[in-house]
Amino acid sequence: MDASDLDHRARTRSGCIPPELISRLLGRGHVDVVELQAGRGEWFCALAWARLLGEQGRQADALEVLAPYLATGWWTAVEAAAELLEGWGRIDEAIEITRVRMEAGHPRALESYTRLLARNGRVEEAFILLRPHIADPSLAVALVDVAAVAGRDEEAAALLAVRTEHRCSDFPWCCRGLDRDTAIGLLATIRERQGRVDEAIALLRPDGATLLNHERLAALLARHGRIDELRAAAAADDSGYAVRRLAMLLEERGDVEGAVAAYRQADRHGAHAAFELVQLLARHGRGSEAIEVMRLQADARNGDDWILRTLADLCLAQGRPEDGLAHLDTLAAARGGEEDWDLYGIRLPLIAARDGVDEAIAQARSHPEGMTSYAAPHIAELLADAGRTEEAVAVLRPHASVSSQDLAEYLIDLGRVEEAMAVVPHRDKPHPSQPSTNAARSEEPPF
């Protein structure tokens, strides 16, 4: 067990038992399996088991479970242990294990350490530690958060104001630290919480503001109920953030028609505004209107699979599978009757709802790609949803190498846990070391 191997598996969810399967195991009462795998280098099992032990008051046992992972120096394990210790009220120990990694030079440890200090009554110390690191974007955010508790808003604002004066001469940035627009956004955060809302708005409105600051401005206007200014921002904002915030605010105030109108007037935002409108209509029981909105988008953007999936889901939710199939039939006819599996698979739940699962499966298998590994999960899902889990397993078994998680989930549902664990890729050999944010930052050049 080593840090780089653990980090690779945890980040990529490969060669390990993923959290979704662990939740399924615990939900079906297979705690013993999670405990066993925790001792075999399965990080997500170890974390889940340690949390359960902590909930049972067995804190020493929980830390023993994490000890081999902590011994590697892997930051994710350190962070998890500190979180548990803090939750148990063992603050000094949480601070100590984080401090050790910070002093070892881990790039993420300072932020965690200072936030931990600030949460536990040592806010001045946290602020002093963060202050020299204003040029680091993540640490600047932490500084702004800590300043609120420390009562040091003006000091943080002064540090940020210097950064707002800099304009990079090269695209996108000539500096690698805290950029001007992020500094402006953080300074606006401070001004808003000081009650200086007009100043915060003015900061976010200069020419050349980034999309991120457009979003911040829209959120700020919405938080303070400045609806006329938000309407003006929505009319001029091509990013769509202001339109979304305006519609959300109107809906919260009970003006559903106003929210619908805001989205309908945002035609320039195309399918994304339409998707937001569809969700709004569906929330308020206006499913037929939602279907019509998405049908028009599907006509305009012929073949975009996410639009077709949304339309199909709406038709299913409204009990109108035939309408979804009719649109897909029209699309297929326009393409000479040919559909690749990505589009054809959208049909299956609709066919199942209209004609039954067996008919949907028969049609799926008649497709030229119906026996492939990427078609198998769709067919298996139809069977499992119909309570025919054994058949779902049989469909996936020939494709276990690429559908291992789906197959394992169904096997767990059937109580065949040993088979499920045999299907999941395990820690067979260490993965080659790769650069990682979990490794301490080196001062040596990369060559």
CSV table of C-alpha atoms in Angstrom, one decimal:
chain,number,residue,atom,x,y,z
A,1,MET,CA,0.0,0.0,0.0
A,2,ASP,CA,1.4,3.4,-1.0
A,3,ALA,CA,0.1,6.9,-1.3
A,4,SER,CA,0.3,7.2,-5.1
A,5,ASP,CA,-1.5,3.9,-5.7
A,6,LEU,CA,-4.2,4.8,-3.2
A,7,ASP,CA,-4.6,8.2,-4.7
A,8,HIS,CA,-4.9,6.9,-8.3
A,9,ARG,CA,-7.5,4.3,-7.3
A,10,ALA,CA,-9.6,6.8,-5.3
A,11,ARG,CA,-9.5,9.5,-7.9
A,12,THR,CA,-10.3,7.3,-10.9
A,13,ARG,CA,-12.5,4.8,-9.0
A,14,SER,CA,-10.6,2.0,-10.8
A,15,GLY,CA,-9.2,-1.2,-9.3
A,16,CYS,CA,-11.3,-0.7,-6.1
A,17,ILE,CA,-14.7,-1.2,-4.6
A,18,PRO,CA,-16.5,2.1,-5.4
A,19,PRO,CA,-18.6,4.0,-2.7
A,20,GLU,CA,-21.9,3.1,-4.6
A,21,LEU,CA,-21.3,-0.6,-4.1
A,22,ILE,CA,-20.3,-0.1,-0.5
A,23,SER,CA,-23.6,1.8,0.2
A,24,ARG,CA,-25.4,-1.1,-1.4
A,25,LEU,CA,-23.6,-3.7,0.7
A,26,LEU,CA,-24.3,-1.7,3.9
A,27,GLY,CA,-27.9,-1.2,2.9
A,28,ARG,CA,-28.3,-5.0,2.4
A,29,GLY,CA,-26.7,-5.7,5.8
A,30,HIS,CA,-23.4,-7.0,4.6
A,31,VAL,CA,-21.3,-5.0,7.1
A,32,ASP,CA,-18.9,-8.0,7.5
A,33,VAL,CA,-17.9,-7.8,3.9
A,34,VAL,CA,-17.1,-4.1,4.2
A,35,GLU,CA,-15.0,-4.8,7.4
A,36,LEU,CA,-13.1,-7.6,5.6
A,37,GLN,CA,-12.3,-5.5,2.5
A,38,ALA,CA,-11.3,-2.5,4.7
A,39,GLY,CA,-8.4,-4.6,5.9
A,40,ARG,CA,-7.4,-5.5,2.4
A,41,GLY,CA,-6.5,-2.1,1.2
A,42,GLU,CA,-9.9,-1.0,0.0
A,43,TRP,CA,-10.0,2.7,1.0
A,44,PHE,CA,-13.7,3.4,0.5
A,45,CYS,CA,-14.5,0.3,2.6
A,46,ALA,CA,-12.0,1.4,5.3
A,47,LEU,CA,-13.5,4.9,5.4
A,48,ALA,CA,-17.1,3.6,5.7
A,49,TRP,CA,-16.1,1.0,8.3
A,50,ALA,CA,-14.3,3.6,10.4
A,51,ARG,CA,-17.3,5.9,10.3
A,52,LEU,CA,-19.5,3.1,11.5
A,53,LEU,CA,-17.2,2.2,14.3
A,54,GLY,CA,-17.1,5.9,15.3
A,55,GLU,CA,-20.9,6.0,15.4
A,56,GLN,CA,-20.8,3.0,17.7
A,57,GLY,CA,-18.4,4.7,20.1
A,58,ARG,CA,-15.5,2.5,19.1
A,59,GLN,CA,-13.1,5.4,18.2
A,60,ALA,CA,-9.9,3.5,18.9
A,61,ASP,CA,-11.0,0.7,16.6
A,62,ALA,CA,-11.9,3.3,13.9
A,63,LEU,CA,-8.5,4.9,14.0
A,64,GLU,CA,-6.8,1.4,13.9
A,65,VAL,CA,-8.7,0.8,10.6
A,66,LEU,CA,-7.3,4.0,9.1
A,67,ALA,CA,-3.8,3.5,10.5
A,68,PRO,CA,-2.3,1.7,7.5
A,69,TYR,CA,-3.6,4.3,5.2
A,70,LEU,CA,-2.4,7.1,7.4
A,71,ALA,CA,1.1,5.5,7.6
A,72,THR,CA,1.5,6.1,3.8
A,73,GLY,CA,1.2,9.9,4.4
A,74,TRP,CA,-1.7,10.0,1.9
A,75,TRP,CA,-3.4,13.3,2.3
A,76,THR,CA,-6.9,12.0,1.7
A,77,ALA,CA,-6.5,9.6,4.7
A,78,VAL,CA,-5.1,12.4,6.9
A,79,GLU,CA,-8.0,14.6,6.0
A,80,ALA,CA,-10.6,11.9,6.7
A,81,ALA,CA,-9.0,11.0,10.1
A,82,ALA,CA,-8.9,14.7,11.1
A,83,GLU,CA,-12.6,15.0,10.1
A,84,LEU,CA,-13.5,12.0,12.3
A,85,LEU,CA,-11.4,13.3,15.2
A,86,GLU,CA,-13.0,16.7,15.0
A,87,GLY,CA,-16.5,15.2,14.9
A,88,TRP,CA,-15.6,13.2,18.1
A,89,GLY,CA,-14.5,16.4,19.8
A,90,ARG,CA,-10.9,15.4,19.8
A,91,ILE,CA,-9.8,18.7,18.4
A,92,ASP,CA,-6.2,18.8,19.5
A,93,GLU,CA,-5.5,15.5,17.8
A,94,ALA,CA,-7.2,16.6,14.6
A,95,ILE,CA,-5.1,19.7,14.5
A,96,GLU,CA,-1.9,17.8,15.2
A,97,ILE,CA,-2.2,15.3,12.4
A,98,THR,CA,-3.0,18.1,10.0
A,99,ARG,CA,-0.2,20.3,11.3
A,100,VAL,CA,2.3,17.5,10.6
A,101,ARG,CA,1.3,17.3,7.0
A,102,MET,CA,1.3,21.1,6.6
A,103,GLU,CA,4.9,21.3,8.0
A,104,ALA,CA,5.9,18.5,5.6
A,105,GLY,CA,4.9,20.8,2.8
A,106,HIS,CA,1.7,19.3,1.5
A,107,PRO,CA,0.0,21.8,-0.8
A,108,ARG,CA,-3.5,21.3,0.5
A,109,ALA,CA,-2.7,21.0,4.2
A,110,LEU,CA,-2.5,24.7,5.1
A,111,GLU,CA,-6.0,25.4,4.0
A,112,SER,CA,-7.4,22.5,5.9
A,113,TYR,CA,-5.3,23.3,9.0
A,114,THR,CA,-6.3,26.9,9.1
A,115,ARG,CA,-10.0,26.2,8.6
A,116,LEU,CA,-9.8,23.6,11.4
A,117,LEU,CA,-8.2,26.2,13.6
A,118,ALA,CA,-10.8,28.8,12.8
A,119,ARG,CA,-13.7,26.4,13.4
A,120,ASN,CA,-12.3,25.7,16.9
A,121,GLY,CA,-11.6,29.0,18.4
A,122,ARG,CA,-8.1,29.8,17.1
A,123,VAL,CA,-9.2,32.2,14.4
A,124,GLU,CA,-6.5,34.8,14.9
A,125,GLU,CA,-3.8,32.2,14.5
A,126,ALA,CA,-5.5,31.0,11.3
A,127,PHE,CA,-5.7,34.5,9.8
A,128,ILE,CA,-2.1,35.2,10.6
A,129,LEU,CA,-1.0,31.9,8.9
A,130,LEU,CA,-3.1,32.6,5.8
A,131,ARG,CA,-2.2,36.3,5.3
A,132,PRO,CA,1.2,35.8,3.5
A,133,HIS,CA,-0.6,33.5,1.0
A,134,ILE,CA,-3.0,35.9,-0.5
A,135,ALA,CA,-1.6,35.2,-4.0
A,136,ASP,CA,-2.8,31.6,-3.8
A,137,PRO,CA,-6.4,31.4,-5.1
A,138,SER,CA,-7.7,28.7,-2.7
A,139,LEU,CA,-5.9,30.2,0.3
A,140,ALA,CA,-7.3,33.6,-0.6
A,141,VAL,CA,-10.8,32.2,-0.4
A,142,ALA,CA,-9.9,30.7,3.0
A,143,LEU,CA,-8.5,34.0,4.1
A,144,VAL,CA,-11.8,35.8,3.2
A,145,ASP,CA,-13.8,33.2,5.1
A,146,VAL,CA,-11.6,33.3,8.2
A,147,ALA,CA,-11.6,37.1,8.1
A,148,ALA,CA,-15.3,37.1,8.7
A,149,VAL,CA,-14.9,35.2,12.0
A,150,ALA,CA,-11.8,37.1,13.0
A,151,GLY,CA,-13.3,40.5,12.4
A,152,ARG,CA,-10.4,41.3,10.0
A,153,ASP,CA,-12.5,42.1,6.9
A,154,GLU,CA,-10.7,45.4,6.3
A,155,GLU,CA,-7.3,43.9,6.5
A,156,ALA,CA,-8.3,41.1,4.0
A,157,ALA,CA,-9.9,43.7,1.8
A,158,ALA,CA,-6.7,45.8,1.7
A,159,LEU,CA,-4.7,42.7,0.6
A,160,LEU,CA,-7.3,41.9,-2.2
A,161,ALA,CA,-7.5,45.5,-3.4
A,162,VAL,CA,-3.8,45.4,-4.4
A,163,ARG,CA,-4.5,42.3,-6.5
A,164,THR,CA,-7.5,44.0,-8.2
A,165,GLU,CA,-5.2,46.7,-9.7
A,166,HIS,CA,-3.1,44.2,-11.7
A,167,ARG,CA,-4.1,43.5,-15.3
A,168,CYS,CA,-2.5,40.6,-17.0
A,169,SER,CA,-0.8,41.6,-20.3
A,170,ASP,CA,-0.8,38.1,-21.8
A,171,PHE,CA,-3.8,35.8,-22.5
A,172,PRO,CA,-5.2,34.3,-20.5
A,173,TRP,CA,-3.0,35.3,-17.5
A,174,CYS,CA,0.6,36.4,-17.1
A,175,CYS,CA,0.5,35.6,-13.5
A,176,ARG,CA,-0.1,32.1,-12.1
A,177,GLY,CA,-1.5,33.2,-8.7
A,178,LEU,CA,-4.7,35.0,-7.7
A,179,ASP,CA,-6.0,36.7,-10.9
A,180,ARG,CA,-7.7,40.1,-10.9
A,181,ASP,CA,-11.2,38.9,-11.5
A,182,THR,CA,-11.1,36.4,-8.7
A,183,ALA,CA,-9.7,39.1,-6.4
A,184,ILE,CA,-12.6,41.4,-7.4
A,185,GLY,CA,-15.1,38.7,-6.6
A,186,LEU,CA,-13.6,38.0,-3.2
A,187,LEU,CA,-13.5,41.7,-2.4
A,188,ALA,CA,-17.2,42.0,-3.4
A,189,THR,CA,-17.9,39.2,-0.9
A,190,ILE,CA,-16.4,41.2,1.9
A,191,ARG,CA,-18.2,44.4,0.9
A,192,GLU,CA,-21.5,42.6,0.8
A,193,ARG,CA,-21.2,41.1,4.2
A,194,GLN,CA,-20.2,44.5,5.6
A,195,GLY,CA,-23.5,45.7,4.3
A,196,ARG,CA,-21.9,47.8,1.5
A,197,VAL,CA,-24.0,46.2,-1.2
A,198,ASP,CA,-23.7,49.1,-3.7
A,199,GLU,CA,-19.9,48.9,-3.5
A,200,ALA,CA,-20.1,45.1,-4.1
A,201,ILE,CA,-22.3,45.6,-7.1
A,202,ALA,CA,-20.0,48.3,-8.6
A,203,LEU,CA,-17.0,46.0,-8.2
A,204,LEU,CA,-18.7,43.3,-10.2
A,205,ARG,CA,-19.9,45.5,-13.0
A,206,PRO,CA,-16.8,47.0,-14.7
A,207,ASP,CA,-16.1,46.4,-18.4
A,208,GLY,CA,-14.4,43.2,-19.1
A,209,ALA,CA,-15.9,41.3,-16.1
A,210,THR,CA,-15.6,37.6,-16.4
A,211,LEU,CA,-18.4,35.1,-16.7
A,212,LEU,CA,-17.7,34.1,-13.1
A,213,ASN,CA,-18.3,37.7,-12.0
A,214,HIS,CA,-21.5,37.9,-14.1
A,215,GLU,CA,-22.7,34.9,-12.1
A,216,ARG,CA,-21.6,36.5,-8.8
A,217,LEU,CA,-23.4,39.7,-9.7
A,218,ALA,CA,-26.6,37.9,-10.6
A,219,ALA,CA,-26.5,36.0,-7.3
A,220,LEU,CA,-25.8,39.2,-5.4
A,221,LEU,CA,-28.7,41.0,-6.9
A,222,ALA,CA,-31.0,38.1,-6.3
A,223,ARG,CA,-30.0,37.8,-2.6
A,224,HIS,CA,-30.9,41.4,-2.0
A,225,GLY,CA,-34.1,41.3,-4.0
A,226,ARG,CA,-33.0,43.9,-6.4
A,227,ILE,CA,-35.3,42.7,-9.1
A,228,ASP,CA,-35.3,45.7,-11.5
A,229,GLU,CA,-31.5,45.5,-11.7
A,230,LEU,CA,-31.6,41.8,-12.1
A,231,ARG,CA,-34.1,42.2,-15.0
A,232,ALA,CA,-31.7,44.7,-16.6
A,233,ALA,CA,-28.8,42.3,-16.1
A,234,ALA,CA,-30.8,39.4,-17.6
A,235,ALA,CA,-31.6,41.5,-20.7
A,236,ALA,CA,-27.9,42.3,-21.3
A,237,ASP,CA,-26.2,39.1,-20.1
A,238,ASP,CA,-25.4,36.5,-22.8
A,239,SER,CA,-24.1,34.0,-20.2
A,240,GLY,CA,-27.6,33.1,-19.0
A,241,TYR,CA,-26.7,33.4,-15.3
A,242,ALA,CA,-28.9,36.5,-14.7
A,243,VAL,CA,-31.9,34.9,-16.5
A,244,ARG,CA,-31.6,31.9,-14.2
A,245,ARG,CA,-31.4,33.9,-11.1
A,246,LEU,CA,-34.3,36.2,-12.1
A,247,ALA,CA,-36.5,33.2,-12.8
A,248,MET,CA,-35.5,31.5,-9.5
A,249,LEU,CA,-36.3,34.7,-7.6
A,250,LEU,CA,-39.7,35.1,-9.3
A,251,GLU,CA,-40.6,31.5,-8.6
A,252,GLU,CA,-39.6,31.9,-4.9
A,253,ARG,CA,-41.9,34.9,-4.7
A,254,GLY,CA,-44.8,32.8,-6.2
A,255,ASP,CA,-44.7,34.6,-9.6
A,256,VAL,CA,-44.5,31.4,-11.7
A,257,GLU,CA,-45.8,33.1,-14.8
A,258,GLY,CA,-43.1,35.8,-14.5
A,259,ALA,CA,-40.5,33.1,-14.2
A,260,VAL,CA,-41.8,31.3,-17.3
A,261,ALA,CA,-41.8,34.6,-19.2
A,262,ALA,CA,-38.2,35.3,-18.1
A,263,TYR,CA,-37.1,32.0,-19.7
A,264,ARG,CA,-39.2,32.4,-22.8
A,265,GLN,CA,-37.7,35.8,-23.4
A,266,ALA,CA,-34.2,34.2,-23.2
A,267,ASP,CA,-34.4,32.6,-26.7
A,268,ARG,CA,-30.8,33.6,-27.3
A,269,HIS,CA,-29.7,31.1,-24.7
A,270,GLY,CA,-31.2,28.2,-26.7
A,271,ALA,CA,-31.5,24.7,-25.3
A,272,HIS,CA,-30.0,25.5,-21.9
A,273,ALA,CA,-32.7,28.1,-21.1
A,274,ALA,CA,-35.3,25.7,-22.5
A,275,PHE,CA,-34.1,23.0,-20.2
A,276,GLU,CA,-34.5,25.3,-17.2
A,277,LEU,CA,-37.9,26.2,-18.4
A,278,VAL,CA,-38.9,22.6,-18.7
A,279,GLN,CA,-37.9,21.9,-15.2
A,280,LEU,CA,-39.9,24.9,-13.9
A,281,LEU,CA,-43.0,23.8,-15.8
A,282,ALA,CA,-42.7,20.2,-14.6
A,283,ARG,CA,-42.3,21.4,-11.0
A,284,HIS,CA,-45.7,23.2,-11.3
A,285,GLY,CA,-47.6,20.4,-12.9
A,286,ARG,CA,-47.5,21.8,-16.5
A,287,GLY,CA,-46.0,18.7,-18.1
A,288,SER,CA,-47.7,19.1,-21.4
A,289,GLU,CA,-46.2,22.5,-21.9
A,290,ALA,CA,-42.8,21.1,-20.8
A,291,ILE,CA,-43.1,18.4,-23.5
A,292,GLU,CA,-43.9,21.0,-26.2
A,293,VAL,CA,-40.9,23.2,-25.2
A,294,MET,CA,-38.5,20.2,-25.4
A,295,ARG,CA,-40.1,18.9,-28.7
A,296,LEU,CA,-39.4,22.3,-30.3
A,297,GLN,CA,-35.8,22.1,-29.1
A,298,ALA,CA,-35.5,18.5,-30.5
A,299,ASP,CA,-36.8,19.7,-33.9
A,300,ALA,CA,-34.3,22.6,-33.9
A,301,ARG,CA,-31.3,20.6,-32.7
A,302,ASN,CA,-31.8,17.4,-34.7
A,303,GLY,CA,-30.3,14.5,-33.0
A,304,ASP,CA,-28.8,16.0,-29.8
A,305,ASP,CA,-29.1,13.0,-27.6
A,306,TRP,CA,-29.4,14.9,-24.2
A,307,ILE,CA,-32.4,16.8,-25.6
A,308,LEU,CA,-34.0,13.6,-26.8
A,309,ARG,CA,-33.4,11.9,-23.5
A,310,THR,CA,-35.0,14.8,-21.7
A,311,LEU,CA,-38.0,14.7,-24.0
A,312,ALA,CA,-38.3,10.9,-23.5
A,313,ASP,CA,-38.1,11.3,-19.7
A,314,LEU,CA,-40.9,14.0,-19.9
A,315,CYS,CA,-43.1,11.8,-22.0
A,316,LEU,CA,-42.6,8.9,-19.6
A,317,ALA,CA,-43.4,11.1,-16.6
A,318,GLN,CA,-46.6,12.3,-18.2
A,319,GLY,CA,-47.7,8.8,-19.2
A,320,ARG,CA,-47.3,9.6,-22.9
A,321,PRO,CA,-44.6,7.2,-24.2
A,322,GLU,CA,-46.2,7.1,-27.6
A,323,ASP,CA,-45.5,10.8,-28.1
A,324,GLY,CA,-41.8,10.2,-27.4
A,325,LEU,CA,-41.6,7.3,-29.7
A,326,ALA,CA,-43.4,9.2,-32.5
A,327,HIS,CA,-40.7,11.9,-32.3
A,328,LEU,CA,-37.9,9.3,-32.4
A,329,ASP,CA,-39.7,7.6,-35.4
A,330,THR,CA,-39.8,10.9,-37.3
A,331,LEU,CA,-36.1,11.5,-36.6
A,332,ALA,CA,-35.2,8.0,-37.7
A,333,ALA,CA,-37.2,8.3,-40.9
A,334,ALA,CA,-35.3,11.5,-41.7
A,335,ARG,CA,-32.1,9.6,-41.4
A,336,GLY,CA,-33.2,6.8,-43.7
A,337,GLY,CA,-34.4,4.5,-40.9
A,338,GLU,CA,-31.0,4.2,-39.3
A,339,GLU,CA,-30.2,4.9,-35.6
A,340,ASP,CA,-27.0,4.1,-33.8
A,341,TRP,CA,-27.3,2.6,-30.3
A,342,ASP,CA,-26.9,5.9,-28.5
A,343,LEU,CA,-30.2,7.2,-30.0
A,344,TYR,CA,-31.9,3.8,-30.2
A,345,GLY,CA,-31.4,3.1,-26.5
A,346,ILE,CA,-33.5,6.1,-25.6
A,347,ARG,CA,-36.5,4.2,-27.1
A,348,LEU,CA,-36.3,1.2,-24.7
A,349,PRO,CA,-38.1,2.7,-21.6
A,350,LEU,CA,-40.7,4.2,-23.9
A,351,ILE,CA,-41.4,0.8,-25.6
A,352,ALA,CA,-41.4,-0.9,-22.2
A,353,ALA,CA,-44.0,1.6,-20.9
A,354,ARG,CA,-46.2,1.2,-24.0
A,355,ASP,CA,-45.8,-2.4,-25.0
A,356,GLY,CA,-44.1,-4.2,-22.1
A,357,VAL,CA,-40.6,-5.1,-21.1
A,358,ASP,CA,-40.4,-8.3,-23.3
A,359,GLU,CA,-41.3,-6.3,-26.4
A,360,ALA,CA,-38.7,-3.6,-25.5
A,361,ILE,CA,-36.0,-6.3,-25.1
A,362,ALA,CA,-37.0,-8.1,-28.3
A,363,GLN,CA,-36.6,-4.8,-30.3
A,364,ALA,CA,-33.3,-4.0,-28.5
A,365,ARG,CA,-31.9,-7.4,-29.5
A,366,SER,CA,-33.0,-6.9,-33.1
A,367,HIS,CA,-30.9,-3.8,-33.4
A,368,PRO,CA,-27.5,-4.4,-35.1
A,369,GLU,CA,-25.7,-3.3,-31.9
A,370,GLY,CA,-28.2,-5.0,-29.6
A,371,MET,CA,-25.8,-7.7,-28.5
A,372,THR,CA,-22.9,-5.4,-27.7
A,373,SER,CA,-21.3,-4.6,-24.4
A,374,TYR,CA,-22.7,-1.1,-24.4
A,375,ALA,CA,-26.2,-2.3,-25.1
A,376,ALA,CA,-26.2,-4.9,-22.3
A,377,PRO,CA,-26.6,-2.4,-19.4
A,378,HIS,CA,-29.7,-0.9,-21.0
A,379,ILE,CA,-31.3,-4.2,-21.4
A,380,ALA,CA,-30.3,-5.3,-17.9
A,381,GLU,CA,-31.8,-2.2,-16.4
A,382,LEU,CA,-35.1,-2.9,-18.0
A,383,LEU,CA,-35.1,-6.4,-16.6
A,384,ALA,CA,-34.0,-5.3,-13.1
A,385,ASP,CA,-36.6,-2.6,-13.0
A,386,ALA,CA,-39.2,-5.2,-13.8
A,387,GLY,CA,-38.0,-7.4,-10.9
A,388,ARG,CA,-36.2,-9.8,-13.2
A,389,THR,CA,-32.8,-9.4,-11.6
A,390,GLU,CA,-31.6,-13.0,-12.4
A,391,GLU,CA,-32.1,-12.3,-16.1
A,392,ALA,CA,-30.3,-9.0,-15.8
A,393,VAL,CA,-27.3,-10.8,-14.4
A,394,ALA,CA,-27.4,-13.3,-17.3
A,395,VAL,CA,-27.4,-10.4,-19.8
A,396,LEU,CA,-24.4,-8.7,-18.1
A,397,ARG,CA,-22.3,-11.8,-17.4
A,398,PRO,CA,-20.7,-12.0,-20.8
A,399,HIS,CA,-19.7,-8.4,-20.5
A,400,ALA,CA,-18.5,-8.5,-17.0
A,401,SER,CA,-15.1,-6.8,-17.8
A,402,VAL,CA,-16.8,-3.6,-18.9
A,403,SER,CA,-20.0,-3.7,-16.8
A,404,SER,CA,-18.5,-5.0,-13.5
A,405,GLN,CA,-20.2,-2.4,-11.3
A,406,ASP,CA,-23.7,-2.9,-12.7
A,407,LEU,CA,-23.3,-6.7,-12.5
A,408,ALA,CA,-22.0,-6.5,-8.9
A,409,GLU,CA,-24.9,-4.4,-7.9
A,410,TYR,CA,-27.4,-6.9,-9.2
A,411,LEU,CA,-25.6,-9.8,-7.6
A,412,ILE,CA,-25.6,-8.0,-4.2
A,413,ASP,CA,-29.4,-7.4,-4.6
A,414,LEU,CA,-29.7,-11.2,-5.1
A,415,GLY,CA,-27.6,-11.9,-2.0
A,416,ARG,CA,-24.7,-13.4,-4.0
A,417,VAL,CA,-22.1,-11.2,-2.4
A,418,GLU,CA,-19.1,-13.5,-3.0
A,419,GLU,CA,-19.8,-13.5,-6.7
A,420,ALA,CA,-20.2,-9.7,-6.6
A,421,MET,CA,-16.8,-9.2,-4.9
A,422,ALA,CA,-15.2,-11.6,-7.5
A,423,VAL,CA,-16.6,-9.4,-10.3
A,424,VAL,CA,-15.2,-6.1,-8.9
A,425,PRO,CA,-11.6,-5.3,-9.9
A,426,HIS,CA,-9.5,-5.5,-6.8
A,427,ARG,CA,-6.1,-4.2,-5.8
A,428,ASP,CA,-4.0,-6.6,-7.8
A,429,LYS,CA,-0.9,-4.6,-8.3
A,430,PRO,CA,0.2,-1.0,-7.6
A,431,HIS,CA,-0.5,1.5,-10.2
A,432,PRO,CA,2.6,3.4,-11.6
A,433,SER,CA,3.2,6.5,-9.6
A,434,GLN,CA,1.7,9.7,-11.1
A,435,PRO,CA,2.0,13.3,-10.1
A,436,SER,CA,-0.8,14.1,-7.6
A,437,THR,CA,-2.1,16.9,-5.5
A,438,ASN,CA,-1.7,14.4,-2.6
A,439,ALA,CA,2.0,14.4,-2.9
A,440,ALA,CA,4.1,17.1,-1.2
A,441,ARG,CA,5.0,19.9,-3.4
A,442,SER,CA,8.6,19.7,-4.7
A,443,GLU,CA,10.9,22.6,-5.1
A,444,GLU,CA,12.9,20.8,-7.8
A,445,PRO,CA,12.2,21.6,-11.5
A,446,PRO,CA,10.3,19.0,-13.4
A,447,PHE,CA,13.2,18.2,-15.6
